GROMACS .gro file of C-alpha atoms in nm:
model
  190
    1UNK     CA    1   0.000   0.000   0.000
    2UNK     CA    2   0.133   0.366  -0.119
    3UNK     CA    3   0.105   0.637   0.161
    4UNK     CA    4  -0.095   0.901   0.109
    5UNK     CA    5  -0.061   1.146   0.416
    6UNK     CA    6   0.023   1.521   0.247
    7UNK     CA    7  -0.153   1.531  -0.088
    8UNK     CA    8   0.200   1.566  -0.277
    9UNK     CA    9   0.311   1.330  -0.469
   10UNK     CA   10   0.670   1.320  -0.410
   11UNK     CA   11   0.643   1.415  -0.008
   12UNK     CA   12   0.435   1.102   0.014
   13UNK     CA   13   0.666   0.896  -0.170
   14UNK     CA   14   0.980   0.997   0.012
   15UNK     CA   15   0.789   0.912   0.321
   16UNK     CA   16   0.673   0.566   0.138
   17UNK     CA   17   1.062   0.477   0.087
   18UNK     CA   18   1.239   0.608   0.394
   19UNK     CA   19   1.094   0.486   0.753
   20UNK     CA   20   1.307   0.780   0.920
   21UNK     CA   21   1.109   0.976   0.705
   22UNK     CA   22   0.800   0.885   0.816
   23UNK     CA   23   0.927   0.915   1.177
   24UNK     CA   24   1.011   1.250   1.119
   25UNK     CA   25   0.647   1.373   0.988
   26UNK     CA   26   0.556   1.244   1.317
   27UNK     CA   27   0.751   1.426   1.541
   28UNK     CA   28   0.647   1.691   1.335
   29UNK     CA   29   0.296   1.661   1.328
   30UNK     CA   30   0.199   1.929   1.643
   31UNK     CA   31   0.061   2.256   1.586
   32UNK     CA   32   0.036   2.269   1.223
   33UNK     CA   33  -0.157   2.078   0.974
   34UNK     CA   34  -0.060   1.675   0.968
   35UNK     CA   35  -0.026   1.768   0.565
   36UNK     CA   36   0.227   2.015   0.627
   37UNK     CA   37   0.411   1.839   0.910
   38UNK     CA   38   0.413   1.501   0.661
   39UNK     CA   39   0.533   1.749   0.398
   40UNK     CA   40   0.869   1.847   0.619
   41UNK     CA   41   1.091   1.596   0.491
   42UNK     CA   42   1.042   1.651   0.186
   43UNK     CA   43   1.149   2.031   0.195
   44UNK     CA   44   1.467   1.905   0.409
   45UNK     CA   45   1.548   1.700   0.147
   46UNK     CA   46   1.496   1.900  -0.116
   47UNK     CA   47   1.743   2.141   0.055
   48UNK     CA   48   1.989   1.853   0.152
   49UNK     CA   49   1.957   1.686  -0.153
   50UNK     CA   50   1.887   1.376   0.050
   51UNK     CA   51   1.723   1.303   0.376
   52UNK     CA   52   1.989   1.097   0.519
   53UNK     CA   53   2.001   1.056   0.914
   54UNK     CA   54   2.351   1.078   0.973
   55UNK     CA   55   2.384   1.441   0.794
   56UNK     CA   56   2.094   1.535   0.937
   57UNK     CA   57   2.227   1.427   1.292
   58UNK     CA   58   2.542   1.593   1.199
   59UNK     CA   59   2.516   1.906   1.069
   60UNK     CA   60   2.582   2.221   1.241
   61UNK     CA   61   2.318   2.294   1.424
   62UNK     CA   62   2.243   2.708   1.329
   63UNK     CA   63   2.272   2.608   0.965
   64UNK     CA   64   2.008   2.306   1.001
   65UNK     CA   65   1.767   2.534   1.207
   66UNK     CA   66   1.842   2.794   0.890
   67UNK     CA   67   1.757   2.524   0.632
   68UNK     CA   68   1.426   2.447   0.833
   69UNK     CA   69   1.335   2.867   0.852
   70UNK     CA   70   1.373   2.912   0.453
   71UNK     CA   71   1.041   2.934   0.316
   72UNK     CA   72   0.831   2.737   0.297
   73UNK     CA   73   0.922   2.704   0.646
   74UNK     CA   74   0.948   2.298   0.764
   75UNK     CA   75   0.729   2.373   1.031
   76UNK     CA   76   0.503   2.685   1.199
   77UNK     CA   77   0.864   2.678   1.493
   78UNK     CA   78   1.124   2.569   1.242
   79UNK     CA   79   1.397   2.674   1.481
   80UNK     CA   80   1.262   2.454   1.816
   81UNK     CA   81   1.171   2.197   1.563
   82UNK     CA   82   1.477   2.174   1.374
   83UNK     CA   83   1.664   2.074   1.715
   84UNK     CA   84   1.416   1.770   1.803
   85UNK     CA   85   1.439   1.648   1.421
   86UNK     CA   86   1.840   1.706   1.494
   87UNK     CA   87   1.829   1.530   1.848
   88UNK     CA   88   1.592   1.234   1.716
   89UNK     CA   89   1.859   1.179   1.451
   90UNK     CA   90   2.088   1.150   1.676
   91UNK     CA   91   1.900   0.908   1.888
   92UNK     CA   92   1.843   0.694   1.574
   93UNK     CA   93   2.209   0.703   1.455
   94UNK     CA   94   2.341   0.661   1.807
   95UNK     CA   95   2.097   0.399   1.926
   96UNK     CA   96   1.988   0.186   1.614
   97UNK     CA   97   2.290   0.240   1.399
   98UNK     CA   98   2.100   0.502   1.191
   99UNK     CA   99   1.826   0.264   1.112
  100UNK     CA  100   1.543   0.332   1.249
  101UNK     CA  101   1.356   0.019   1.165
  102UNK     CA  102   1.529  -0.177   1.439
  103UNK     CA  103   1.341   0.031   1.688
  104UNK     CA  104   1.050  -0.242   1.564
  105UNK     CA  105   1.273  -0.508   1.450
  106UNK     CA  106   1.518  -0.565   1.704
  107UNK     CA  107   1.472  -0.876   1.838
  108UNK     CA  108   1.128  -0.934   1.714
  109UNK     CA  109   1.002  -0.688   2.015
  110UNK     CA  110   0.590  -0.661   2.087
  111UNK     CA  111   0.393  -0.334   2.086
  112UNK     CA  112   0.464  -0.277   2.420
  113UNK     CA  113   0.864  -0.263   2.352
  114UNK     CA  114   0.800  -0.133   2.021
  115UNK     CA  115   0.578   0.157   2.207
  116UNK     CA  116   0.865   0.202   2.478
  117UNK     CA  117   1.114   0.248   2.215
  118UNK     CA  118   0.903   0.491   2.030
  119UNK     CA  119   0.842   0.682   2.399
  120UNK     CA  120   1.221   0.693   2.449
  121UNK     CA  121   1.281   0.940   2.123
  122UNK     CA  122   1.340   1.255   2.188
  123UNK     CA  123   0.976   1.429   2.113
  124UNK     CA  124   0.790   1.121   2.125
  125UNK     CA  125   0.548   1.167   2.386
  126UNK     CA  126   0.222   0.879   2.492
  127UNK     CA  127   0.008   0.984   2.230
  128UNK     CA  128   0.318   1.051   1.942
  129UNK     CA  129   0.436   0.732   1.993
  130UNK     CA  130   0.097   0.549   1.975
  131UNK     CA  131  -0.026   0.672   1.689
  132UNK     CA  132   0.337   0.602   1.509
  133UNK     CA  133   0.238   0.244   1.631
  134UNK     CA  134  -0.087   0.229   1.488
  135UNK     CA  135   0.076   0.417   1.171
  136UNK     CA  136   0.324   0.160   1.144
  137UNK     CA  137   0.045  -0.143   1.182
  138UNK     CA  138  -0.250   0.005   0.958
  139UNK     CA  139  -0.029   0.114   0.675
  140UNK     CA  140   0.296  -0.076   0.717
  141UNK     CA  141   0.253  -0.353   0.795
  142UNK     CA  142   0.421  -0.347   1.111
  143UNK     CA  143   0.188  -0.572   1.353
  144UNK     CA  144   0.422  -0.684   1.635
  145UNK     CA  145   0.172  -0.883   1.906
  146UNK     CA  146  -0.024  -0.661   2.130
  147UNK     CA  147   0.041  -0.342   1.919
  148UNK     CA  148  -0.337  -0.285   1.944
  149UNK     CA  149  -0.310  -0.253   2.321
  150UNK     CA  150   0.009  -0.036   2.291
  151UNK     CA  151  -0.156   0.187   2.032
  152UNK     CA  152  -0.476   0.203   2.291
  153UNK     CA  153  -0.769   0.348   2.070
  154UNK     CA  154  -0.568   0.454   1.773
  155UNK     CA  155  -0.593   0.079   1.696
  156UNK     CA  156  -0.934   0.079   1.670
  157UNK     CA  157  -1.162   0.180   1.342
  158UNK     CA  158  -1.194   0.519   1.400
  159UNK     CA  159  -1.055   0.776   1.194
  160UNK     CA  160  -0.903   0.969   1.496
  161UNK     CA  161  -0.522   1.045   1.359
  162UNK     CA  162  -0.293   1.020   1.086
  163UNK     CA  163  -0.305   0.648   1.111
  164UNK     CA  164  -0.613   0.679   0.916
  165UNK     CA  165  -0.525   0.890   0.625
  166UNK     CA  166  -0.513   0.718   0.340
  167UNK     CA  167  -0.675   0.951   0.043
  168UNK     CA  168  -0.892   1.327   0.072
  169UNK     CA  169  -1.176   1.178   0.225
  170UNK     CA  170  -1.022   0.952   0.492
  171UNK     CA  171  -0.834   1.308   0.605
  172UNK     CA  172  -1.166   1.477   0.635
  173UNK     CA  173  -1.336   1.222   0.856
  174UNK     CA  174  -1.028   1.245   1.077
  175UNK     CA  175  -1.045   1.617   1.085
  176UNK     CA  176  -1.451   1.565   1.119
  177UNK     CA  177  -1.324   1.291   1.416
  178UNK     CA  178  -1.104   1.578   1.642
  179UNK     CA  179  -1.371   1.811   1.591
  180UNK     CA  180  -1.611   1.645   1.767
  181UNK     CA  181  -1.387   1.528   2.000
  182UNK     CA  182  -1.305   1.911   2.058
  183UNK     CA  183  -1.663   2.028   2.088
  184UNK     CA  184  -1.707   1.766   2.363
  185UNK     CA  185  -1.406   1.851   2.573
  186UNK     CA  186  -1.590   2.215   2.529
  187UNK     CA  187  -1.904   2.096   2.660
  188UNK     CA  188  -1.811   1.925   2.957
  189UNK     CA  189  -1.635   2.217   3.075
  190UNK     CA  190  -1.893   2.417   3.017
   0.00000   0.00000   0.00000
């Protein structure tokens, strides 16, 4: 199955081909549309020509956070952003050899490791790292055993986060999903 989580073509294949990637639309996916956050690898590779995890990890810091400002900006805070895609590099170079895919592979872990892992990253809080599990499991295949408990309800069939993107519509009845949920966190305040 071909990802389709920003509506551009060759964002959503870049994020298709490179699981670090992917993980980095994630940690970028606060405060800004999950289009535009999906999108940000894309525009650091377009100005890195590459998205390679090492360079990424290793570049000076001031010039990364200046590649994520150019416009189109990476993100709505490209400079507080650039250092957590620059420290989660780091964590996946310096913990996983620069792949991330052992963080789910290593020794054939379950969604609770695989969750715990996820949790570790720098950025990845609860709910980040659970719906990067469900991600992984709805659209890559990436089912270790209990994953649906680890992911909690973004395992489920509702269209409640990126997990469930997969086309226009599917991104509107998530949108439609958080809505609701945001009227009734309104309500029973009020």
């Amino acid at each position: 199955m071909t990802l389709w989580l920003t509506g551009d073509a060759d964002a959503d294949r870049l994020l298709d081909s490179d699981p670090f990637a992917l993980l980095v639309g994630m940690l970028l996916d606060q405060q800004v549309t999950m289009e535009s956050a999906f999108a940000g690898p894309a525009k650091i590779a377009a100005r890195m020509g590459g998205f390679d995890v090492r360079r990424i990890a290793e570049a000076d810091p001031e010039e990364f956070a200046a590649l994520c400002a150019t416009p189109p900006a990476v993100h709505r805070f490209p400079g507080s952003m650039a250092g957590r895609i620059q420290a989660v590099a780091r964590a996946v170079a310096d913990d996983y050899d620069g792949d991330v895919t052992r963080i789910w592979a290593d020794g054939e872990p379950d969604g609770a490791t695989v969750l715990k892992r996820l949790k570790a990253l720098p950025g990845f809080g609860d709910q980040k790292a659970r719906i990067f599990l469900a991600l992984l499991a709805k659209q890559r295949g990436v089912t270790p055993a209990g994953w649906q408990e680890a992911a909690g309800a973004y395992a489920d069939d509702v269209p409640r986060s990126i997990a469930d993107v997969r086309d226009p519509e599917s991104l509107q009845r998530v949108r439609e999903t958080k809505q609701a949920a945001k009227a009734a966190a309104r309500a029973a305040k009020a």
